[in-house]
Amino acid sequence: MAKQTKKQKALAAKLDAEKLYGVSEALQTLKELSSVKFDETVEIAMNLGVDPRHADQMVRGMVSLPSGTGKDVKVAVFAKGDNADKALAAGADKVGAEDLMEDMQAGNLDYDRVIATPDMMGIVGRLGKVLGPKGLMPNPKLGTVTPNVEQAIKDAKGGQIEFRVEKAGIIHSGIGKLSFTEDQLKANFDAFVDAIVKAKPSGSKGKYVRKVSLSSSMGPGLKIDTTEVAGV
């Protein structure tokens, strides 16, 4: 890791763990503090007033980040015939049927998204124990079981990400790279928060969005002033 400059050390020393930051101020601070040689991911964490052990308090869905994710998204598609040809043309990294199933059963799971046409679910269903724990199981509610594989691949490659609340009522996600402009990151932040707000489940009681923080891969977590966040 690169050494921090005097300016970075002084800034880090002044960080107040209890301070509430505006989104732009937090992003500027993370950029100024970064001293590593790789392009860090900017991460958001949201504490929600839900208990996901109850079905009516689950928060899950998809959101398209307008500035993209900054990463190369690897997509596998279960399809045959014309749909397989369309998937390859749309940029899928791997397309197949039984052969792809066997490949995944052998442990080859280096994918960020798995998509399937509806007629392939008989095959995909056998991979539940393999794909489920990794959050890769195709799901019609999330648009990853679809006859329109071209659009699903375009969405996955273009910045669409899945979000899902964890047991403690927290949602974590990357929302771009630190090298993005402040405006690009702010647009992604706004889109992500808006999606979470719109996904508020019927069983949520009391305050829904309780805390929001931003961090980078190697940087500190900065608490966000939610009074400045639209819709919260």
Coordinates of C-alpha atoms in Angstrom, one line a residue:
M1 CA 0.0 0.0 0.0
A2 CA 1.2 3.5 -0.8
K3 CA 2.1 5.7 2.2
Q4 CA -0.3 8.4 3.1
T5 CA 0.9 12.0 2.4
K6 CA 1.1 14.5 5.3
K7 CA -2.1 16.0 4.0
Q8 CA -3.9 12.6 4.0
K9 CA -2.6 11.8 7.6
A10 CA -3.8 15.2 8.8
L11 CA -7.2 14.7 7.2
A12 CA -7.4 11.1 8.7
A13 CA -6.5 12.5 12.1
K14 CA -9.3 15.0 12.0
L15 CA -12.0 12.4 11.1
D16 CA -14.8 12.5 13.6
A17 CA -16.5 9.1 13.9
E18 CA -19.8 10.7 15.0
K19 CA -19.9 13.4 12.3
L20 CA -22.7 13.3 9.8
Y21 CA -21.5 14.1 6.3
G22 CA -23.4 15.4 3.3
V23 CA -23.1 13.0 0.4
S24 CA -20.8 15.2 -1.7
E25 CA -18.6 16.0 1.4
A26 CA -18.3 12.3 2.1
L27 CA -17.3 11.4 -1.5
Q28 CA -14.7 14.2 -1.5
T29 CA -13.2 13.0 1.8
L30 CA -12.9 9.4 0.6
K31 CA -11.2 10.6 -2.5
E32 CA -8.8 12.8 -0.5
L33 CA -8.0 10.0 1.9
S34 CA -7.2 7.3 -0.7
S35 CA -3.6 6.2 -0.8
V36 CA -3.7 2.8 -2.5
K37 CA -2.6 2.1 -6.0
F38 CA -5.8 0.3 -7.2
D39 CA -9.2 1.9 -8.0
E40 CA -11.2 1.4 -4.9
T41 CA -14.9 0.6 -4.9
V42 CA -17.2 3.1 -3.2
E43 CA -19.6 1.2 -1.0
I44 CA -22.9 2.1 0.6
A45 CA -24.4 0.5 3.8
M46 CA -28.0 1.2 4.8
N47 CA -29.5 0.1 8.1
L48 CA -33.2 -0.5 7.6
G49 CA -36.0 -0.9 10.1
V50 CA -36.9 -4.4 8.9
D51 CA -36.4 -8.0 10.2
P52 CA -35.8 -10.0 7.0
R53 CA -36.7 -13.3 8.9
H54 CA -40.3 -12.3 8.2
A55 CA -41.4 -12.6 4.6
D56 CA -43.3 -9.3 4.7
Q57 CA -40.1 -7.4 5.7
M58 CA -37.8 -8.7 3.0
V59 CA -36.1 -6.0 0.8
R60 CA -34.8 -7.3 -2.5
G61 CA -34.7 -6.1 -6.0
M62 CA -32.7 -4.7 -8.9
V63 CA -31.5 -1.2 -9.6
S64 CA -29.7 0.3 -12.6
L65 CA -26.8 2.6 -11.7
P66 CA -26.8 5.4 -14.3
S67 CA -23.0 5.7 -14.2
G68 CA -22.4 2.0 -14.3
T69 CA -20.4 -0.1 -11.8
G70 CA -16.9 0.4 -13.2
K71 CA -16.4 -3.4 -13.3
D72 CA -16.5 -5.9 -16.1
V73 CA -19.6 -8.0 -15.3
K74 CA -19.3 -11.7 -16.3
V75 CA -22.6 -13.2 -17.4
A76 CA -23.6 -16.8 -18.0
V77 CA -26.8 -17.6 -19.9
F78 CA -28.8 -20.8 -20.0
A79 CA -30.4 -20.9 -23.5
K80 CA -30.7 -23.0 -26.6
G81 CA -31.2 -22.3 -30.3
D82 CA -32.0 -18.8 -31.4
N83 CA -31.9 -17.5 -27.8
A84 CA -28.4 -18.9 -27.4
D85 CA -27.3 -17.1 -30.6
K86 CA -28.9 -13.9 -29.3
A87 CA -27.2 -14.3 -26.0
L88 CA -23.8 -14.7 -27.6
A89 CA -24.4 -11.7 -29.9
A90 CA -25.4 -9.6 -26.9
G91 CA -22.1 -10.2 -25.2
A92 CA -22.7 -13.1 -22.8
D93 CA -19.5 -14.6 -21.5
K94 CA -20.8 -18.2 -21.5
V95 CA -23.9 -19.7 -23.0
G96 CA -25.1 -23.3 -22.8
A97 CA -27.6 -25.8 -21.4
E98 CA -26.7 -29.2 -19.9
D99 CA -23.0 -28.5 -20.7
L100 CA -23.1 -25.3 -18.7
M101 CA -24.9 -27.0 -15.8
E102 CA -22.1 -29.6 -15.7
D103 CA -19.5 -27.0 -15.9
M104 CA -21.0 -25.1 -12.9
Q105 CA -21.4 -28.4 -10.9
A106 CA -17.7 -28.9 -11.4
G107 CA -17.1 -25.6 -9.6
N108 CA -16.7 -23.2 -12.4
L109 CA -18.8 -20.3 -11.0
D110 CA -16.8 -17.2 -11.9
Y111 CA -19.8 -15.2 -12.9
D112 CA -21.5 -12.0 -11.6
R113 CA -24.9 -12.8 -13.1
V114 CA -26.7 -16.0 -14.3
I115 CA -29.6 -15.6 -16.7
A116 CA -32.0 -18.3 -18.0
T117 CA -34.8 -18.5 -20.5
P118 CA -38.0 -20.0 -18.9
D119 CA -37.6 -23.3 -20.8
M120 CA -34.2 -23.9 -19.2
M121 CA -35.4 -23.9 -15.6
G122 CA -35.7 -27.7 -15.5
I123 CA -31.9 -27.7 -15.9
V124 CA -31.2 -24.7 -13.8
G125 CA -33.3 -26.0 -11.0
R126 CA -30.7 -28.8 -10.4
L127 CA -28.2 -26.1 -9.6
G128 CA -30.1 -24.6 -6.6
K129 CA -27.5 -25.8 -4.0
V130 CA -24.7 -24.5 -6.2
L131 CA -26.0 -21.1 -7.3
G132 CA -28.3 -20.3 -4.3
P133 CA -25.6 -19.7 -1.7
K134 CA -23.8 -17.4 -4.1
G135 CA -26.9 -15.4 -4.9
L136 CA -26.7 -16.4 -8.5
M137 CA -29.9 -18.4 -8.9
P138 CA -32.0 -17.0 -11.8
N139 CA -35.2 -15.5 -10.5
P140 CA -38.2 -14.3 -12.6
K141 CA -38.9 -11.6 -10.0
L142 CA -35.5 -10.1 -10.7
G143 CA -35.7 -10.4 -14.4
T144 CA -33.0 -13.1 -14.6
V145 CA -35.5 -15.7 -15.9
T146 CA -36.7 -14.2 -19.1
P147 CA -37.3 -14.9 -22.8
N148 CA -35.6 -11.5 -23.6
V149 CA -32.0 -12.6 -22.9
E150 CA -30.6 -9.7 -24.9
Q151 CA -32.1 -7.0 -22.6
A152 CA -31.2 -9.0 -19.5
I153 CA -27.5 -9.1 -20.6
K154 CA -27.6 -5.5 -21.6
D155 CA -28.9 -4.6 -18.2
A156 CA -26.3 -6.7 -16.4
K157 CA -23.4 -5.3 -18.4
G158 CA -24.7 -1.8 -18.2
G159 CA -24.8 -1.2 -14.4
Q160 CA -27.8 -3.1 -13.1
I161 CA -27.1 -4.6 -9.7
E162 CA -29.1 -6.7 -7.3
F163 CA -29.7 -5.7 -3.7
R164 CA -30.9 -7.8 -0.8
V165 CA -31.2 -7.1 2.9
E166 CA -29.1 -9.2 5.3
K167 CA -30.1 -10.7 8.6
A168 CA -29.3 -7.7 10.6
G169 CA -31.4 -5.4 8.5
I170 CA -28.5 -4.0 6.6
I171 CA -28.0 -3.6 2.8
H172 CA -24.4 -3.4 1.5
S173 CA -23.5 -2.6 -2.1
G174 CA -20.8 -1.2 -4.3
I175 CA -22.0 1.9 -6.2
G176 CA -19.1 2.7 -8.4
K177 CA -15.3 3.3 -8.4
L178 CA -13.4 6.0 -6.6
S179 CA -12.1 7.2 -9.9
F180 CA -15.6 8.2 -11.0
T181 CA -16.5 11.9 -10.8
E182 CA -18.3 13.1 -7.8
D183 CA -21.4 13.7 -10.0
Q184 CA -21.3 10.1 -11.3
L185 CA -21.1 8.7 -7.8
K186 CA -23.8 11.0 -6.6
A187 CA -26.1 9.9 -9.4
N188 CA -25.5 6.2 -8.5
F189 CA -26.0 7.0 -4.8
D190 CA -29.3 8.7 -5.5
A191 CA -30.5 5.8 -7.8
F192 CA -29.6 3.2 -5.2
V193 CA -31.3 5.0 -2.3
D194 CA -34.4 5.7 -4.4
A195 CA -34.6 1.9 -5.2
I196 CA -34.4 1.0 -1.6
V197 CA -37.0 3.5 -0.6
K198 CA -39.4 2.3 -3.3
A199 CA -38.8 -1.3 -2.1
K200 CA -40.1 -0.6 1.4
P201 CA -41.9 -3.8 2.5
S202 CA -45.5 -3.7 3.9
G203 CA -44.3 -5.2 7.2
S204 CA -41.7 -2.4 8.0
K205 CA -42.6 -0.7 11.2
G206 CA -41.3 2.7 12.5
K207 CA -38.5 4.5 10.7
Y208 CA -37.5 2.6 7.5
V209 CA -34.1 4.1 6.6
R210 CA -32.2 4.4 10.0
K211 CA -28.6 5.0 9.0
V212 CA -26.6 5.4 5.8
S213 CA -22.8 5.3 5.5
L214 CA -20.3 5.5 2.6
S215 CA -16.9 4.0 2.5
S216 CA -14.2 2.9 0.0
S217 CA -12.5 -0.5 -0.2
M218 CA -9.7 0.6 2.1
G219 CA -11.2 3.8 3.6
P220 CA -13.2 4.6 6.7
G221 CA -16.9 4.5 7.0
L222 CA -18.5 7.9 6.9
K223 CA -22.0 8.5 8.4
I224 CA -24.4 10.3 6.1
D225 CA -26.8 13.0 7.2
T226 CA -30.1 11.4 6.1
T227 CA -31.9 14.7 6.3
E228 CA -30.0 15.6 3.1
V229 CA -31.0 12.4 1.3
A230 CA -34.1 12.6 -0.9
G231 CA -36.9 10.3 0.0
V232 CA -35.6 9.2 3.3

